[in-house]
Short mmCIF file of C-alpha atoms in Angstrom, two decimals:
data_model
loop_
_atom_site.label_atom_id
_atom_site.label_comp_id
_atom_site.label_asym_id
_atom_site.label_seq_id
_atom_site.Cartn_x
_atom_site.Cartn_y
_atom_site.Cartn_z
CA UNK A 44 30.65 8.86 1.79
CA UNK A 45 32.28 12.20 1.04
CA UNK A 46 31.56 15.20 3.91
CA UNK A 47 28.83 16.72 1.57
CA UNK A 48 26.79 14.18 1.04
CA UNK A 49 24.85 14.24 4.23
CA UNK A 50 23.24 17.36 3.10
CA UNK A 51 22.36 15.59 -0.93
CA UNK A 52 18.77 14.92 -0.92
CA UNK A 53 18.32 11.70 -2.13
CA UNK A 54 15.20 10.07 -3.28
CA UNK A 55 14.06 6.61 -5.49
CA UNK A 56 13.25 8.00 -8.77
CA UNK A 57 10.23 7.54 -10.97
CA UNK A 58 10.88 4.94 -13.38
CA UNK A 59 9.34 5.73 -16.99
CA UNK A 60 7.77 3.43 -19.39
CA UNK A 61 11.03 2.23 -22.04
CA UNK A 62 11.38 4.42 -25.09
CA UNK A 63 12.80 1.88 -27.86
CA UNK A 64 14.46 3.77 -30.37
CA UNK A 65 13.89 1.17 -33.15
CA UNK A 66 10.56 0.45 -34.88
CA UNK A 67 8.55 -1.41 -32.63
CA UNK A 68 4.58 -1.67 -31.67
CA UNK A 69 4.86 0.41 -28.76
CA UNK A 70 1.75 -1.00 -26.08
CA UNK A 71 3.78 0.41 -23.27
CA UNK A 72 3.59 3.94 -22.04
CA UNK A 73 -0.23 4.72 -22.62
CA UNK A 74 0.10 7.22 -25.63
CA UNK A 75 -2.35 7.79 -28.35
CA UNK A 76 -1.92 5.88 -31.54
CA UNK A 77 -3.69 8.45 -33.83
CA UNK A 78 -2.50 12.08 -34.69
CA UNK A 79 -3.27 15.01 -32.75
CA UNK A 80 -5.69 17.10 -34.00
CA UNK A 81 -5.11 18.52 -38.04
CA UNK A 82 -5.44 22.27 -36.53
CA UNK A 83 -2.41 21.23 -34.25
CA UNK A 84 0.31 20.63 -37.70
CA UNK A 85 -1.13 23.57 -39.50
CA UNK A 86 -0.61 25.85 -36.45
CA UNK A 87 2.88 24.58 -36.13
CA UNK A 88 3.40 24.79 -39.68
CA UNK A 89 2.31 28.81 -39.79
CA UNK A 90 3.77 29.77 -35.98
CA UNK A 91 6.01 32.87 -36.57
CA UNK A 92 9.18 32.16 -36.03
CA UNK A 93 10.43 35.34 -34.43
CA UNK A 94 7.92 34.55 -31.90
CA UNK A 95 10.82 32.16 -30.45
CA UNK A 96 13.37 34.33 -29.46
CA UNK A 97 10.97 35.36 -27.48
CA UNK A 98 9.54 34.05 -24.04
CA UNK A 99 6.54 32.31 -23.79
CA UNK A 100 3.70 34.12 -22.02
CA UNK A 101 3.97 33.16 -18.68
CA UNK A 102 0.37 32.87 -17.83
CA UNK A 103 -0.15 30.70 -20.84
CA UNK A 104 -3.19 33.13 -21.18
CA UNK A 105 -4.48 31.87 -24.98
CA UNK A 106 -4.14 28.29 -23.73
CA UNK A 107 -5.91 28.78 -20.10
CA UNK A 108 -8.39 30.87 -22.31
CA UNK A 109 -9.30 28.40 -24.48
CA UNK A 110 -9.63 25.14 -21.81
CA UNK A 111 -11.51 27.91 -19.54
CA UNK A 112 -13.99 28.06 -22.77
CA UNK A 113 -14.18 24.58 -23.25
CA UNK A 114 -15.08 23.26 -19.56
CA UNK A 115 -17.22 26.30 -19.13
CA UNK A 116 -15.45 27.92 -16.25
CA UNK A 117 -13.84 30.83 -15.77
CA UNK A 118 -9.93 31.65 -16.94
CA UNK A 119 -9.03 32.26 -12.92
CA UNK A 120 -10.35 28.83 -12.43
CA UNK A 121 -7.62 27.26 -14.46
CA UNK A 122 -4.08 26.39 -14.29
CA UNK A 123 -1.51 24.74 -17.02
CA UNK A 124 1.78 23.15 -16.66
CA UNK A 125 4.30 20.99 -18.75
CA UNK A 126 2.48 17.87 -18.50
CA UNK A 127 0.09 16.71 -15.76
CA UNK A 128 3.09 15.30 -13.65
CA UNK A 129 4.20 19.05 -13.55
CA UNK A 130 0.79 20.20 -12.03
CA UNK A 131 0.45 16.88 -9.56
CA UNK A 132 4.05 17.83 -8.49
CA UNK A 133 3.20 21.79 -7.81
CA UNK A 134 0.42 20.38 -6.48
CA UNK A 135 1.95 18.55 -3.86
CA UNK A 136 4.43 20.97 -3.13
CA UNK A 137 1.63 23.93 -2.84
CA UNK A 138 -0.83 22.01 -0.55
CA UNK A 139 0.41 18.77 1.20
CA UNK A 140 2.12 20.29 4.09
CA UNK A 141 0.59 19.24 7.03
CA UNK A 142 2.66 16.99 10.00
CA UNK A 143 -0.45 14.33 9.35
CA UNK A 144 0.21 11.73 5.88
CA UNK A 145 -1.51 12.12 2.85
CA UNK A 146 -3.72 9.67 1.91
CA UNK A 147 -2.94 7.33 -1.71
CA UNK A 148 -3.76 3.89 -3.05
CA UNK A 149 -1.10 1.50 -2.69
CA UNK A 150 -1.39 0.55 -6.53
CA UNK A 151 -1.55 3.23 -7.85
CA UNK A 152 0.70 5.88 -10.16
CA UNK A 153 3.93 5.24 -8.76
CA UNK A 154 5.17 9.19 -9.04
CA UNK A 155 3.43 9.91 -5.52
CA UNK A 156 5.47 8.23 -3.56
CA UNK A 157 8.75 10.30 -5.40
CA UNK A 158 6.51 13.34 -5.02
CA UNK A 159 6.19 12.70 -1.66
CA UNK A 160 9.57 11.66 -0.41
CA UNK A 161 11.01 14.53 -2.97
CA UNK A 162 9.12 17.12 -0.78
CA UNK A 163 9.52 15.22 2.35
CA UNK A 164 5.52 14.63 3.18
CA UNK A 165 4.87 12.22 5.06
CA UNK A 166 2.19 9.67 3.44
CA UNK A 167 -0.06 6.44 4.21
CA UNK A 168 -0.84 4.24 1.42
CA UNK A 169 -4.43 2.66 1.52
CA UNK A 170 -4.77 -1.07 0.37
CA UNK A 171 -7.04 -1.16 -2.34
CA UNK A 172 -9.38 -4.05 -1.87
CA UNK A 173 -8.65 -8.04 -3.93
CA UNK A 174 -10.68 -6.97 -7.33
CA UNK A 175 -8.37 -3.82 -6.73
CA UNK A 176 -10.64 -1.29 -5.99
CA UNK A 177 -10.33 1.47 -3.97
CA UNK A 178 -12.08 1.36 -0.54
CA UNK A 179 -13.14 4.43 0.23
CA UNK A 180 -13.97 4.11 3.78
CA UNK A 181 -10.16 4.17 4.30
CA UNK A 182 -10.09 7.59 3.59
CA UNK A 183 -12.88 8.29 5.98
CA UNK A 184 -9.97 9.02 8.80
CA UNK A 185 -7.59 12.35 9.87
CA UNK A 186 -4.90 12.74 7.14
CA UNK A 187 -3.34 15.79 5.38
CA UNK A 188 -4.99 15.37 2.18
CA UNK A 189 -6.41 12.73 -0.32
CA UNK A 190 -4.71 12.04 -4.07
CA UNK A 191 -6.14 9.33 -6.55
CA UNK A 192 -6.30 8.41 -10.10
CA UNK A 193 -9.92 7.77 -11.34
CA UNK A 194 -9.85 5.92 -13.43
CA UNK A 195 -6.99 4.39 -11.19
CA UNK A 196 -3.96 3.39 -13.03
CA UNK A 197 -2.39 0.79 -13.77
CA UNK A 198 -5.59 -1.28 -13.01
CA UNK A 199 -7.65 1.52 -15.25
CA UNK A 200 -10.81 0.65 -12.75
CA UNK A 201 -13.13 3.74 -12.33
CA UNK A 202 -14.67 4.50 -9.35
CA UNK A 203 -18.10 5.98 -9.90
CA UNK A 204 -18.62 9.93 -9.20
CA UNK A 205 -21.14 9.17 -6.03
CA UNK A 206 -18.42 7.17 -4.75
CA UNK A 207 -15.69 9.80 -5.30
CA UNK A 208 -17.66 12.78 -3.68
CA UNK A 209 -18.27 11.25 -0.80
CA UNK A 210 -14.58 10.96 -0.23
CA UNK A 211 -14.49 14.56 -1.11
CA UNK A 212 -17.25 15.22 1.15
CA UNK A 213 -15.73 13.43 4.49
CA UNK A 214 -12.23 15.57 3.88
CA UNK A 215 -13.31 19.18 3.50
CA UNK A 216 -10.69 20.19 5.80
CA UNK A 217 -7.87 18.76 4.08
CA UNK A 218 -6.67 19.18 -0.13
CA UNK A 219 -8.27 16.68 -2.15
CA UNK A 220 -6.78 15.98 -5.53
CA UNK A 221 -8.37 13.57 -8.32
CA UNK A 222 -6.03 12.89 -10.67
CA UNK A 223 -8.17 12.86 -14.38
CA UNK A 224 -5.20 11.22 -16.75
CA UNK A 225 -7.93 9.06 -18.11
CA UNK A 226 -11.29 10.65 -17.26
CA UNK A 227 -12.43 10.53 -21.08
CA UNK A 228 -12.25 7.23 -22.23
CA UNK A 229 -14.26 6.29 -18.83
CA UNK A 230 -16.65 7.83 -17.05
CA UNK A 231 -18.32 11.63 -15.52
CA UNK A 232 -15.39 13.46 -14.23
CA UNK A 233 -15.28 15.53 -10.87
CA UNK A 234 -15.01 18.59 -12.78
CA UNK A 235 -18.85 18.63 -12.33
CA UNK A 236 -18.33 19.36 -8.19
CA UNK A 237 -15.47 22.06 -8.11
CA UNK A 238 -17.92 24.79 -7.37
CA UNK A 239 -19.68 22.38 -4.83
CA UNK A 240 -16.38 21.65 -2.73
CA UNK A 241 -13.72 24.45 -2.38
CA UNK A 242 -11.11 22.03 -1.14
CA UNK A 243 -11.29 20.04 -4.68
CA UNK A 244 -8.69 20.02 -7.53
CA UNK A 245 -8.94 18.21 -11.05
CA UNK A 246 -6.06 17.21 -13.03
CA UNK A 247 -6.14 16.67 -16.50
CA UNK A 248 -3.98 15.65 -19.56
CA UNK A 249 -3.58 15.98 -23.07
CA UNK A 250 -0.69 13.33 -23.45
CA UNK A 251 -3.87 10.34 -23.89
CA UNK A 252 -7.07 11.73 -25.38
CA UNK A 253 -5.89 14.78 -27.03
CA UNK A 254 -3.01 12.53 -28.51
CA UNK A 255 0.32 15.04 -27.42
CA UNK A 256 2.30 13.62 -25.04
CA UNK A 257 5.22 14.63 -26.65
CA UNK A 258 4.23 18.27 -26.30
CA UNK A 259 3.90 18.24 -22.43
CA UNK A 260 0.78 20.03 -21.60
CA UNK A 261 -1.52 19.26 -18.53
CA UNK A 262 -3.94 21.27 -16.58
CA UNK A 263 -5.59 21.50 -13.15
CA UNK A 264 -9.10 22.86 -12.21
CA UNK A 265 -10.41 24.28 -9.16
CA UNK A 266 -11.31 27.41 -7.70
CA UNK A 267 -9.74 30.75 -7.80
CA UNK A 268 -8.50 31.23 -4.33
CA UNK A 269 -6.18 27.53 -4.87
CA UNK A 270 -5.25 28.51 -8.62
CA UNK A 271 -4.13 31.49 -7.18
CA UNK A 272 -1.41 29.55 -4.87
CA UNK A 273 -0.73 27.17 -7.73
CA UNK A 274 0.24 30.32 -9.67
CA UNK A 275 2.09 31.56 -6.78
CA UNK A 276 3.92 28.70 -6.23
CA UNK A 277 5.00 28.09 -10.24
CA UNK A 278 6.37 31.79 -10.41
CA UNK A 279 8.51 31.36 -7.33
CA UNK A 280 9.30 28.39 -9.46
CA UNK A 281 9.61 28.61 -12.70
CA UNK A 282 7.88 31.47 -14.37
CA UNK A 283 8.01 30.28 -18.14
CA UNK A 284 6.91 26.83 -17.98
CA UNK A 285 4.99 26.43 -21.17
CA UNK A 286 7.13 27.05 -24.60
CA UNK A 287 5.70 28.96 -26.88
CA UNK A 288 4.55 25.70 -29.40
CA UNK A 289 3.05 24.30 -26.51
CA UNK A 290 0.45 27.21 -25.88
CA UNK A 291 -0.34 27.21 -29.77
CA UNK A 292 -0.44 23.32 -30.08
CA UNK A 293 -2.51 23.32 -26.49
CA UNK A 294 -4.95 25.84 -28.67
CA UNK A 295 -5.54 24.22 -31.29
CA UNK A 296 -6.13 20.84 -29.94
CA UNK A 297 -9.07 22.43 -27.66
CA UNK A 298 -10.99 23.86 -30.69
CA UNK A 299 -11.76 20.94 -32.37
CA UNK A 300 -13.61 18.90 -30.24
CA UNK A 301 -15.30 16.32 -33.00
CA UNK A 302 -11.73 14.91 -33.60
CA UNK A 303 -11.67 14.64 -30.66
CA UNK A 304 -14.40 12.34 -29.47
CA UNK A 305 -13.85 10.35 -32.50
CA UNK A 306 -10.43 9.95 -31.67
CA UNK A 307 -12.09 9.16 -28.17
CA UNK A 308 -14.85 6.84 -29.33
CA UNK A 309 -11.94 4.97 -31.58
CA UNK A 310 -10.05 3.98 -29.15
CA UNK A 311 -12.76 2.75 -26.65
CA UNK A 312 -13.84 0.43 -29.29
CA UNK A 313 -10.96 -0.70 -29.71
CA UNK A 314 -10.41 -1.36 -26.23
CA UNK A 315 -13.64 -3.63 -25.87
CA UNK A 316 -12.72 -5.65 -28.70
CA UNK A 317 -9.09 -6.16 -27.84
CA UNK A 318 -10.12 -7.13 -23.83
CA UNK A 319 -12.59 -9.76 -25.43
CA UNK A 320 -9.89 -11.23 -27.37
CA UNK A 321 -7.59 -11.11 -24.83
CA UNK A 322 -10.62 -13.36 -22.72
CA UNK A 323 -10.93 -15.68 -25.33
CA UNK A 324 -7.84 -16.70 -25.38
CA UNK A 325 -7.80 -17.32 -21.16
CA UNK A 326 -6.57 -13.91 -19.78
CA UNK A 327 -8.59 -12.66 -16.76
CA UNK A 328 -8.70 -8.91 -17.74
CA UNK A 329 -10.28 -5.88 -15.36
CA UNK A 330 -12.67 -3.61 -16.53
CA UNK A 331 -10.25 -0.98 -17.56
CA UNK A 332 -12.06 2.11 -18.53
CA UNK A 333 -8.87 3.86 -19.70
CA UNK A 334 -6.34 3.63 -22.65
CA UNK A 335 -5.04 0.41 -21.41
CA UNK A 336 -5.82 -3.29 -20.41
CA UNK A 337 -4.56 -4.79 -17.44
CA UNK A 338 -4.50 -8.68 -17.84
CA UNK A 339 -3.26 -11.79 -16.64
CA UNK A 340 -2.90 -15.34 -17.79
CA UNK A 341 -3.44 -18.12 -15.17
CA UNK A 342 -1.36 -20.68 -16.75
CA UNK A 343 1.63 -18.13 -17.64
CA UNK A 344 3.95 -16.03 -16.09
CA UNK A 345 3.76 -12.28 -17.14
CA UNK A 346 7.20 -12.02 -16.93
CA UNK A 347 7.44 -14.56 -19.44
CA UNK A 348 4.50 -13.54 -21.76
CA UNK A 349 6.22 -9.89 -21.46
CA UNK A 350 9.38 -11.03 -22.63
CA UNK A 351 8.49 -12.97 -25.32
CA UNK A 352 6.40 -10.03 -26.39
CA UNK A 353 9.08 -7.85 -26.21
CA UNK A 354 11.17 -10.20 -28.62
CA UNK A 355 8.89 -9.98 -31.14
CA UNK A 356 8.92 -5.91 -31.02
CA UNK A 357 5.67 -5.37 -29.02
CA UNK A 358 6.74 -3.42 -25.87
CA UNK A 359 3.95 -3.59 -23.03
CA UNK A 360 4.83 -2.90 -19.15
CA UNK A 361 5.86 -5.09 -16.75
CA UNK A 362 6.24 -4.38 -13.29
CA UNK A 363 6.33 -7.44 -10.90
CA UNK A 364 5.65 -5.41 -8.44
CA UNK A 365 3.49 -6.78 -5.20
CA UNK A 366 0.18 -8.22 -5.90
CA UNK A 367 0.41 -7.22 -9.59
CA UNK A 368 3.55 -9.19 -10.55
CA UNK A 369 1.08 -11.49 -13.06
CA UNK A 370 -0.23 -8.59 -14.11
CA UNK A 371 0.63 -6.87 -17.69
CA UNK A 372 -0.55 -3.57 -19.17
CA UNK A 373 -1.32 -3.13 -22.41
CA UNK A 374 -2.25 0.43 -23.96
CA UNK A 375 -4.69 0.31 -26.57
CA UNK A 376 -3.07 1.05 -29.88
CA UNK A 377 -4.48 0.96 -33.59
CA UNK A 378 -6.78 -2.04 -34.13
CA UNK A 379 -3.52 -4.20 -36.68
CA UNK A 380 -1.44 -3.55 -33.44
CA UNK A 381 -3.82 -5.19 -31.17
CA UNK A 382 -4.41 -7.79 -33.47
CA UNK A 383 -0.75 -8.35 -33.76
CA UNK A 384 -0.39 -8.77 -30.24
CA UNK A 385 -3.13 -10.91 -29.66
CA UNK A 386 -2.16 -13.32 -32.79
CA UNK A 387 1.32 -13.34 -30.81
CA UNK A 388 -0.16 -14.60 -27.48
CA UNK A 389 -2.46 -16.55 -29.46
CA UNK A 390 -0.02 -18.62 -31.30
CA UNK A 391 2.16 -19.30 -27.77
CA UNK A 392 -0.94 -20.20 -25.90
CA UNK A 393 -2.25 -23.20 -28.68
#
């Protein structure tokens, strides 16, 4: 080791879903299958150019405008970032700073840990129960503040909002973060108790629903006093986080909220039909309320299922990871890819 290593800071990275860069049905990283919004090409199309050279406003103000208009709450209640993982990570480096852990599923989105190490919090991960729900009587006990996905991922189980605000309501001391990736293809989101708890936080995306993960955009919701040290923290950071496409994109996608819901409504369907299939032919499959299945076969590896899939140009993800390692997920893609991949497992299964 050379001299000047000792003072590296080294951490396990987050490992990302694999990008192919050949034509493939892609099943694997949880993106939308359908177009954003039409508004979102024709504002793209029409942007001023000069408006480049230029930076980007660094309060995102149209953007936080327009989601501020949309969930009904004011613009001080709402901060954006470049992707949700952005605000989860200012997130954790704004608030998690007590001596005592933070408190996390231990399946769950993987990025906490690397959040955590990255910022050097110390954390306890609570076992989530053998259907793989979250118990939340372990988060009943003295921590330094609560994160969770709801619906959780990978599982894509949703824990019901009585359930959730009653682990919101036994840590009002402590930062309590519920991470919303997949809120609208599930269930009522939390959103509904930010002005009831002033220790509560909602993170939101628009790389599933709103069909742009390739533009980067997420959002968190709270109060004013803790947007206020999100926004303190991101300009001792990084001032001009959003790009200037990203704020009109962001605006654009907001306005038209019938697209939306039918893009919404789409892919739930979908879902439904696909997880039937997928029981028909002898996987055991939870009751994902997100994008995404996750399923197992009892008389085949995943690994193996996974790579055959794989072979045949339909990428899902694989982790074989503990207590999970027969466990695949699938996103939900356009009704022909589902069928394709359930004609593939069909044919190796008869």
């Amino acid at each position: 080791m050379k001299s000047f290593e000792k003072n590296i800071r080294k951490v396990e990275p987050y490992v990302p879903g694999e990008q192919p860069q050949k034509k493939v049905i892609k099943l694997n990283t949880n993106e939308n299958p359908y177009p954003p919004a039409p508004g979102v090409e024709r504002a793209l199309k029409s942007m001023d150019m000069d408006r480049m050279r230029l930076y980007p406003d660094p309060t995102a103000g149209e953007l936080v405008k327009a989601l501020a208009s949309y969930y009904h709450v004011d613009e001080d209640q709402v901060f954006v970032g470049v992707g949700s993982d952005d605000v989860l990570s200012m997130c954790f480096l704004t608030f998690f700073n007590s001596e005592k852990p933070i408190f996390f599923p231990d399946i769950t989105y993987s990025f906490y840990k690397v959040w955590a190490d990255l910022y050097r919090i110390p954390y306890e991960c609570c076992p989530v129960d053998d259907n793989f729900r979250i118990v939340k009587e372990d988060y009943y006990r003295e921590n330094g503040g609560v994160i969770f996905p709801n619906p959780n991922a990978p599982t894509g189980l949703y824990m019901e909002l009585h359930d959730v605000e009653d682990i919101i309501a036994r840590n009002q001391d402590v930062i309590v973060i519920i991470d919303e990736a997949y809120i609208d293809f599930a269930g009522k989101s939390a959103l509904e108790l930010i002005d009831k708890y002033e220790n509560l936080i909602v993170v939101q995306t628009f790389s599933k629903a709103r069909s742009m993960a390739g533009m980067r955009i997420g959002y968190a919701i709270s109060n004013p006093l803790l947007i206020k040290y999100l926004n303190d923290a991101k300009y001792s950071f990084n001032s001009y986080t959003m790009n200037q496409a990203a704020i009109v994109a962001g605006v654009e996608a907001v306005k038209d909220r019938k697209y939306f819901e039918e893009g919404v409504c789409k892919i739930i369907k979908t879902r439904d039909w696909a997880k039937k299939e997928l029981e028909r032919i002898g996987f055991s499959c939870l009751d994902s309320r997100a994008n995404f299945i996750f399923a197992a076969h009892p008389e085949y590896e995943a690994k193996e299922l996974f790579e055959l899939l794989k072979s045949k140009g339909i990428y899902v993800r694989y982790w074989g990871s503990d207590r999970i390692e027969q466990y695949m997920r699938i996103t939900v893609g356009t009704k022909e890819e589902m069928e394709a991949l359930i004609s593939l497992l069909e044919g190796r299964m008869l």
